[in-house]
């Protein structure tokens, strides 16, 4: 069965980005690309990815328009955004409306929930979020884009240190109060 | 020199309590009282403690009015709150105004910054925050009382797992961009 895995960097106080969507606080940190929680090992299991419009635009801005992801990508947006690559599909509506297409695209592999926190919460509400995997940077921002906009019970499955990051993998148990 | 140590439980998304100041999400978690990040070892080094009015009132509510702390306590408030024990002093104004009294009370020991996140940020701005020690519960709340209301650079000093919690100790480097 397809696993939906939300894998993201976050600050210690639970923000994905500051109010101006800057990730300067993240990109300056030490991280061993072959160490615990490394991205290569995760990406090897990814067959499709889903993200919100803000995340999509951030990637394009920061990669200067280049799109390096090879997995089929679904961008949830209410706006009229243009796909910059053939493997990108713009979608709107509820996660469940697109479940069949997403899982068909993923094949035997997992779905990477790239973010942001509102979309991750919408996927969880639809029963389409199995894991939350975080790389916690040694930073607080005080305000910004929220990690996950819903009250949830998680279960800590793994944790370790990688460079300046705490890395942790959680199973999603359900809405807060599920256990 | 007196160390100011902010030691608190938090959710994975950086909240100290939900919007109604409930800690139900916290109190149901497993934690080994003798394990890593345990509170007894920390408290043995505490000579004085500081907290905001919301935190003070929460303790009184949840302890049914009992005050079990033996260290001198400074409660920062703009309201007319009554101390329920002889070792509690109500103060207002800036942290620096009370630095001498707090450090005299702590003696050779540390100051425990109990919370909340706004007071911790005010202390940091005054140069009175050396460490942030967190026990991260496997929960998201989506909204609530913020862990630390300021953009800061930290340095990860120690991390471990205790029961369902990630426990981590950070040194406060300074405002975000300090390194």
Tab-separated table of C-alpha atoms in Angstrom:
chain	number	residue	atom	x	y	z
A	1	UNK	CA	0.000	0.000	0.000
A	2	UNK	CA	1.189	3.457	-0.848
A	3	UNK	CA	2.767	5.294	2.062
A	4	UNK	CA	2.360	9.051	2.265
A	5	UNK	CA	5.476	10.505	3.855
A	6	UNK	CA	5.803	14.154	4.848
A	7	UNK	CA	9.539	14.851	4.896
A	8	UNK	CA	10.685	18.389	5.627
A	9	UNK	CA	13.162	20.591	7.409
A	10	UNK	CA	11.735	22.692	10.222
A	11	UNK	CA	12.915	25.089	12.891
A	12	UNK	CA	12.828	24.061	16.559
A	13	UNK	CA	9.703	26.195	16.929
A	14	UNK	CA	7.885	24.500	14.058
A	15	UNK	CA	8.252	26.749	11.037
A	16	UNK	CA	9.031	25.688	7.470
A	17	UNK	CA	10.081	29.165	6.365
A	18	UNK	CA	9.960	32.691	7.651
A	19	UNK	CA	7.255	35.197	6.746
A	20	UNK	CA	9.089	36.099	3.530
A	21	UNK	CA	9.592	32.403	2.608
A	22	UNK	CA	13.324	32.719	3.105
A	23	UNK	CA	15.258	29.546	3.912
A	24	UNK	CA	18.552	31.293	4.712
A	25	UNK	CA	18.347	29.950	8.268
A	26	UNK	CA	18.267	26.407	6.837
A	27	UNK	CA	20.807	26.507	4.070
A	28	UNK	CA	23.649	27.648	6.342
A	29	UNK	CA	23.481	24.563	8.594
A	30	UNK	CA	25.882	21.597	8.497
A	31	UNK	CA	24.308	18.336	7.352
A	32	UNK	CA	25.990	15.088	6.286
A	33	UNK	CA	24.385	14.101	2.978
A	34	UNK	CA	25.239	10.456	3.701
A	35	UNK	CA	24.316	10.516	7.404
A	36	UNK	CA	21.135	9.663	9.347
A	37	UNK	CA	17.951	11.038	7.832
A	38	UNK	CA	19.721	11.752	4.557
A	39	UNK	CA	17.635	12.659	1.613
A	40	UNK	CA	19.128	10.319	-0.975
A	41	UNK	CA	17.966	7.209	0.870
A	42	UNK	CA	14.501	8.701	1.264
A	43	UNK	CA	14.217	9.778	-2.357
A	44	UNK	CA	15.120	6.306	-3.595
A	45	UNK	CA	11.738	5.143	-2.269
A	46	UNK	CA	9.697	7.999	-3.736
A	47	UNK	CA	7.466	7.294	-6.745
A	48	UNK	CA	5.411	10.493	-6.768
A	49	UNK	CA	5.334	13.794	-4.922
A	50	UNK	CA	2.679	16.278	-3.872
A	51	UNK	CA	3.093	19.916	-2.826
A	52	UNK	CA	1.242	23.191	-2.436
A	53	UNK	CA	1.582	26.185	-4.714
A	54	UNK	CA	3.812	28.172	-2.328
A	55	UNK	CA	6.250	25.281	-2.089
A	56	UNK	CA	6.231	24.873	-5.877
A	57	UNK	CA	6.968	28.546	-6.442
A	58	UNK	CA	9.679	28.511	-3.795
A	59	UNK	CA	11.458	25.638	-5.558
A	60	UNK	CA	11.279	27.452	-8.906
A	61	UNK	CA	12.567	30.701	-7.379
A	62	UNK	CA	15.436	29.052	-5.572
A	63	UNK	CA	16.419	26.712	-8.394
A	64	UNK	CA	16.206	29.570	-10.908
A	65	UNK	CA	13.403	27.848	-12.798
A	66	UNK	CA	15.120	24.465	-13.071
A	67	UNK	CA	13.127	21.353	-12.210
A	68	UNK	CA	15.371	18.485	-11.200
A	69	UNK	CA	12.782	16.063	-9.806
A	70	UNK	CA	12.157	12.983	-11.914
A	71	UNK	CA	9.096	11.651	-10.043
A	72	UNK	CA	5.588	12.660	-11.192
A	73	UNK	CA	4.539	15.713	-9.187
A	74	UNK	CA	1.065	16.956	-8.253
A	75	UNK	CA	0.816	20.643	-7.325
A	76	UNK	CA	-2.335	21.593	-5.397
A	77	UNK	CA	-3.373	25.126	-6.274
A	78	UNK	CA	-6.426	27.309	-6.806
A	79	UNK	CA	-4.391	29.597	-9.011
A	80	UNK	CA	-3.521	29.390	-12.688
A	81	UNK	CA	0.071	28.142	-12.415
A	82	UNK	CA	2.049	26.810	-15.341
A	83	UNK	CA	3.880	23.484	-15.076
A	84	UNK	CA	7.549	23.930	-15.986
A	85	UNK	CA	8.087	20.241	-16.745
A	86	UNK	CA	6.140	17.390	-18.311
A	87	UNK	CA	5.993	15.386	-15.086
A	88	UNK	CA	4.121	18.168	-13.213
A	89	UNK	CA	0.306	18.121	-12.968
A	90	UNK	CA	-1.639	21.072	-11.558
A	91	UNK	CA	-4.655	19.973	-9.537
A	92	UNK	CA	-7.299	21.615	-7.353
A	93	UNK	CA	-9.969	20.354	-4.975
A	94	UNK	CA	-9.618	17.796	-2.203
A	95	UNK	CA	-6.746	15.315	-1.789
A	96	UNK	CA	-9.224	12.400	-2.018
A	97	UNK	CA	-10.309	13.571	-5.489
A	98	UNK	CA	-6.795	12.810	-6.713
A	99	UNK	CA	-5.918	9.779	-4.615
A	100	UNK	CA	-6.262	7.269	-7.426
A	101	UNK	CA	-4.110	9.293	-9.828
A	102	UNK	CA	-1.429	9.948	-7.207
A	103	UNK	CA	-1.184	6.304	-6.190
A	104	UNK	CA	-1.175	5.116	-9.796
A	105	UNK	CA	1.723	7.508	-10.458
A	106	UNK	CA	3.628	6.276	-7.382
A	107	UNK	CA	3.349	2.650	-8.462
A	108	UNK	CA	5.030	0.397	-5.896
A	109	UNK	CA	6.776	3.336	-4.266
A	110	UNK	CA	5.915	6.039	-1.698
A	111	UNK	CA	4.411	9.481	-2.071
A	112	UNK	CA	6.517	12.378	-0.773
A	113	UNK	CA	4.383	15.081	0.796
A	114	UNK	CA	6.757	18.010	0.223
A	115	UNK	CA	4.645	20.611	2.045
A	116	UNK	CA	3.458	23.014	3.218
A	117	UNK	CA	1.767	22.491	6.538
A	118	UNK	CA	-1.760	23.292	5.388
A	119	UNK	CA	-1.621	20.738	2.577
A	120	UNK	CA	-0.125	18.137	4.922
A	121	UNK	CA	-3.050	18.731	7.303
A	122	UNK	CA	-5.562	18.377	4.439
A	123	UNK	CA	-3.952	15.093	3.388
A	124	UNK	CA	-4.062	13.814	6.977
A	125	UNK	CA	-7.762	14.674	7.215
A	126	UNK	CA	-8.291	12.568	4.078
A	127	UNK	CA	-6.439	9.606	5.618
A	128	UNK	CA	-3.497	10.241	3.287
A	129	UNK	CA	-0.608	10.881	5.707
A	130	UNK	CA	1.329	7.990	7.229
A	131	UNK	CA	4.566	9.556	8.410
A	132	UNK	CA	6.100	12.865	9.435
A	133	UNK	CA	9.879	12.984	9.004
A	134	UNK	CA	11.618	16.110	10.243
A	135	UNK	CA	15.114	17.563	10.173
A	136	UNK	CA	15.022	20.111	12.972
A	137	UNK	CA	17.417	23.022	12.474
A	138	UNK	CA	18.932	24.725	15.566
A	139	UNK	CA	16.975	27.893	14.987
A	140	UNK	CA	13.834	29.614	16.168
A	141	UNK	CA	11.996	32.049	13.892
A	142	UNK	CA	9.179	33.220	16.192
A	143	UNK	CA	6.755	33.323	13.258
A	144	UNK	CA	6.444	31.958	9.737
A	145	UNK	CA	4.944	29.103	7.733
A	146	UNK	CA	3.572	26.399	10.046
A	147	UNK	CA	4.947	22.844	10.019
A	148	UNK	CA	1.559	21.141	10.262
A	149	UNK	CA	-1.722	22.987	10.705
A	150	UNK	CA	-3.638	20.341	12.637
A	151	UNK	CA	-3.714	18.789	16.123
A	152	UNK	CA	-2.325	15.249	15.707
A	153	UNK	CA	-1.028	12.377	17.765
A	154	UNK	CA	2.226	10.975	16.429
A	155	UNK	CA	4.454	8.078	17.501
A	156	UNK	CA	8.226	8.526	17.576
A	157	UNK	CA	9.748	5.725	15.467
A	158	UNK	CA	13.369	6.826	15.022
A	159	UNK	CA	15.591	9.708	16.005
A	160	UNK	CA	19.218	10.663	15.570
A	161	UNK	CA	21.542	13.587	15.090
A	162	UNK	CA	22.970	14.695	11.749
A	163	UNK	CA	25.341	17.666	11.870
A	164	UNK	CA	23.457	20.535	13.453
A	165	UNK	CA	20.095	18.802	12.940
A	166	UNK	CA	17.906	16.561	15.032
A	167	UNK	CA	16.337	14.060	12.636
A	168	UNK	CA	13.210	12.162	13.634
A	169	UNK	CA	10.640	9.921	12.010
A	170	UNK	CA	7.092	9.739	13.353
A	171	UNK	CA	4.111	7.572	12.455
A	172	UNK	CA	0.846	9.504	12.243
A	173	UNK	CA	-1.542	7.965	14.801
A	174	UNK	CA	-4.517	10.237	14.065
A	175	UNK	CA	-6.220	13.374	15.305
A	176	UNK	CA	-5.100	14.537	18.771
A	177	UNK	CA	-6.832	12.349	21.340
A	178	UNK	CA	-6.566	9.165	19.235
A	179	UNK	CA	-4.572	7.544	22.017
B	1	UNK	CA	28.458	33.134	36.417
B	2	UNK	CA	24.755	32.500	36.615
B	3	UNK	CA	23.367	30.423	33.736
B	4	UNK	CA	19.849	31.139	32.536
B	5	UNK	CA	18.300	27.875	31.345
B	6	UNK	CA	14.960	27.696	29.593
B	7	UNK	CA	13.719	24.140	30.172
B	8	UNK	CA	10.289	23.220	28.863
B	9	UNK	CA	8.163	20.604	27.168
B	10	UNK	CA	6.950	21.498	23.693
B	11	UNK	CA	5.034	19.953	20.825
B	12	UNK	CA	6.829	19.038	17.589
B	13	UNK	CA	5.333	22.173	16.036
B	14	UNK	CA	6.635	24.463	18.792
B	15	UNK	CA	3.756	25.066	21.170
B	16	UNK	CA	3.893	25.080	24.965
B	17	UNK	CA	0.147	24.685	25.397
B	18	UNK	CA	-2.959	24.843	23.284
B	19	UNK	CA	-5.141	27.943	22.939
B	20	UNK	CA	-6.992	27.062	26.159
B	21	UNK	CA	-3.699	26.431	28.043
B	22	UNK	CA	-4.480	22.736	28.293
B	23	UNK	CA	-1.559	20.347	28.734
B	24	UNK	CA	-3.582	17.157	28.259
B	25	UNK	CA	-1.486	16.336	25.182
B	26	UNK	CA	1.632	16.415	27.384
B	27	UNK	CA	0.557	14.647	30.515
B	28	UNK	CA	-0.500	11.462	28.708
B	29	UNK	CA	2.997	10.764	27.294
B	30	UNK	CA	5.466	8.185	28.625
B	31	UNK	CA	8.615	9.659	30.179
B	32	UNK	CA	11.263	7.981	32.339
B	33	UNK	CA	11.769	10.247	35.363
B	34	UNK	CA	15.300	8.888	35.749
B	35	UNK	CA	16.170	8.862	32.036
B	36	UNK	CA	17.896	11.367	29.726
B	37	UNK	CA	16.738	14.939	30.153
B	38	UNK	CA	15.081	14.115	33.451
B	39	UNK	CA	13.886	16.937	35.554
B	40	UNK	CA	15.354	15.899	38.904
B	41	UNK	CA	18.937	16.259	37.672
B	42	UNK	CA	18.110	19.655	36.189
B	43	UNK	CA	16.337	20.919	39.292
B	44	UNK	CA	19.287	20.011	41.509
B	45	UNK	CA	21.204	22.836	39.811
B	46	UNK	CA	18.455	25.436	40.059
B	47	UNK	CA	18.833	28.256	42.599
B	48	UNK	CA	16.045	30.555	41.383
B	49	UNK	CA	13.280	30.501	38.821
B	50	UNK	CA	11.506	33.054	36.651
B	51	UNK	CA	8.167	32.772	34.857
B	52	UNK	CA	5.379	34.789	33.299
B	53	UNK	CA	1.945	35.299	34.795
B	54	UNK	CA	0.190	32.768	32.513
B	55	UNK	CA	2.658	30.068	33.516
B	56	UNK	CA	2.249	30.971	37.192
B	57	UNK	CA	-1.532	30.752	36.992
B	58	UNK	CA	-1.359	27.487	35.088
B	59	UNK	CA	0.769	25.925	37.838
B	60	UNK	CA	-1.673	27.100	40.524
B	61	UNK	CA	-4.670	25.789	38.563
B	62	UNK	CA	-3.129	22.411	37.888
B	63	UNK	CA	-1.643	21.947	41.342
B	64	UNK	CA	-4.915	23.050	42.951
B	65	UNK	CA	-3.237	26.034	44.593
B	66	UNK	CA	-0.296	24.113	46.041
B	67	UNK	CA	3.212	25.522	45.558
B	68	UNK	CA	5.855	22.819	45.779
B	69	UNK	CA	8.881	24.740	44.487
B	70	UNK	CA	11.510	25.562	47.103
B	71	UNK	CA	13.664	27.922	44.988
B	72	UNK	CA	12.984	31.686	45.077
B	73	UNK	CA	10.622	32.511	42.193
B	74	UNK	CA	10.169	35.739	40.276
B	75	UNK	CA	6.841	36.129	38.447
B	76	UNK	CA	6.838	38.788	35.703
B	77	UNK	CA	3.399	40.360	35.444
B	78	UNK	CA	1.664	43.650	34.752
B	79	UNK	CA	-1.355	42.464	36.725
B	80	UNK	CA	-2.059	42.502	40.439
B	81	UNK	CA	-1.358	38.849	41.254
B	82	UNK	CA	-1.010	37.526	44.781
B	83	UNK	CA	1.966	35.353	45.733
B	84	UNK	CA	0.773	32.080	47.280
B	85	UNK	CA	4.079	31.377	49.017
B	86	UNK	CA	6.791	33.359	50.775
B	87	UNK	CA	9.439	32.517	48.180
B	88	UNK	CA	7.453	34.133	45.323
B	89	UNK	CA	8.144	37.748	44.286
B	90	UNK	CA	5.902	39.583	41.820
B	91	UNK	CA	7.871	41.896	39.524
B	92	UNK	CA	7.160	44.070	36.500
B	93	UNK	CA	9.298	45.931	33.977
B	94	UNK	CA	12.296	44.645	32.060
B	95	UNK	CA	14.339	41.528	32.886
B	96	UNK	CA	17.483	43.691	33.276
B	97	UNK	CA	15.773	45.688	36.045
B	98	UNK	CA	15.698	42.530	38.141
B	99	UNK	CA	18.937	40.867	37.081
B	100	UNK	CA	20.799	41.650	40.279
B	101	UNK	CA	18.008	40.368	42.534
B	102	UNK	CA	17.516	37.192	40.461
B	103	UNK	CA	21.221	36.360	40.452
B	104	UNK	CA	21.583	37.112	44.156
B	105	UNK	CA	18.684	34.711	44.807
B	106	UNK	CA	20.246	31.995	42.615
B	107	UNK	CA	23.558	32.180	44.468
B	108	UNK	CA	26.037	29.710	42.947
B	109	UNK	CA	23.280	27.928	41.052
B	110	UNK	CA	21.360	28.391	37.784
B	111	UNK	CA	18.181	30.272	36.972
B	112	UNK	CA	15.355	28.206	35.497
B	113	UNK	CA	13.401	30.139	32.889
B	114	UNK	CA	10.090	28.281	33.228
B	115	UNK	CA	8.289	30.139	30.418
B	116	UNK	CA	6.414	31.233	28.450
B	117	UNK	CA	7.900	31.993	25.082
B	118	UNK	CA	7.419	35.759	25.210
B	119	UNK	CA	9.261	36.063	28.524
B	120	UNK	CA	12.046	33.774	27.276
B	121	UNK	CA	12.432	36.087	24.244
B	122	UNK	CA	12.542	39.172	26.505
B	123	UNK	CA	15.232	37.551	28.647
B	124	UNK	CA	17.256	36.639	25.543
B	125	UNK	CA	17.049	40.246	24.315
B	126	UNK	CA	18.478	41.312	27.685
B	127	UNK	CA	21.392	38.859	27.347
B	128	UNK	CA	19.821	36.648	30.022
B	129	UNK	CA	19.284	33.339	28.191
B	130	UNK	CA	22.095	30.811	27.875
B	131	UNK	CA	20.336	27.547	27.078
B	132	UNK	CA	17.131	26.145	25.627
B	133	UNK	CA	16.350	22.618	26.817
B	134	UNK	CA	13.321	20.949	25.256
B	135	UNK	CA	11.372	17.746	25.711
B	136	UNK	CA	9.535	17.404	22.410
B	137	UNK	CA	6.235	15.501	22.694
B	138	UNK	CA	5.032	13.461	19.675
B	139	UNK	CA	2.145	15.805	19.029
B	140	UNK	CA	1.231	18.724	16.816
B	141	UNK	CA	-1.316	21.291	17.976
B	142	UNK	CA	-1.509	23.567	14.927
B	143	UNK	CA	-1.864	26.632	17.145
B	144	UNK	CA	-1.269	27.655	20.735
B	145	UNK	CA	1.288	29.314	23.015
B	146	UNK	CA	4.615	29.788	21.195
B	147	UNK	CA	7.815	28.113	22.385
B	148	UNK	CA	10.044	31.147	21.849
B	149	UNK	CA	8.850	34.382	20.269
B	150	UNK	CA	12.123	35.498	18.687
B	151	UNK	CA	14.380	34.563	15.743
B	152	UNK	CA	17.479	32.980	17.298
B	153	UNK	CA	20.507	30.937	16.338
B	154	UNK	CA	21.061	27.981	18.646
B	155	UNK	CA	23.735	25.274	18.814
B	156	UNK	CA	22.752	21.655	19.452
B	157	UNK	CA	24.760	20.432	22.453
B	158	UNK	CA	23.044	17.171	23.397
B	159	UNK	CA	20.130	15.069	22.233
B	160	UNK	CA	18.563	11.782	23.194
B	161	UNK	CA	15.274	9.941	23.422
B	162	UNK	CA	13.265	9.503	26.616
B	163	UNK	CA	10.061	7.475	26.292
B	164	UNK	CA	7.915	9.202	23.689
B	165	UNK	CA	10.001	12.390	23.867
B	166	UNK	CA	12.950	13.773	21.963
B	167	UNK	CA	15.090	15.623	24.503
B	168	UNK	CA	17.627	18.193	23.351
B	169	UNK	CA	19.837	20.842	24.891
B	170	UNK	CA	20.843	23.925	22.906
B	171	UNK	CA	23.197	26.804	23.636
B	172	UNK	CA	21.783	30.198	22.662
B	173	UNK	CA	24.190	31.709	20.122
B	174	UNK	CA	22.309	34.985	19.631
B	175	UNK	CA	19.794	36.643	17.323
B	176	UNK	CA	19.253	34.836	13.992
B	177	UNK	CA	22.195	35.671	11.732
B	178	UNK	CA	24.758	35.608	14.561
B	179	UNK	CA	26.635	32.855	12.762
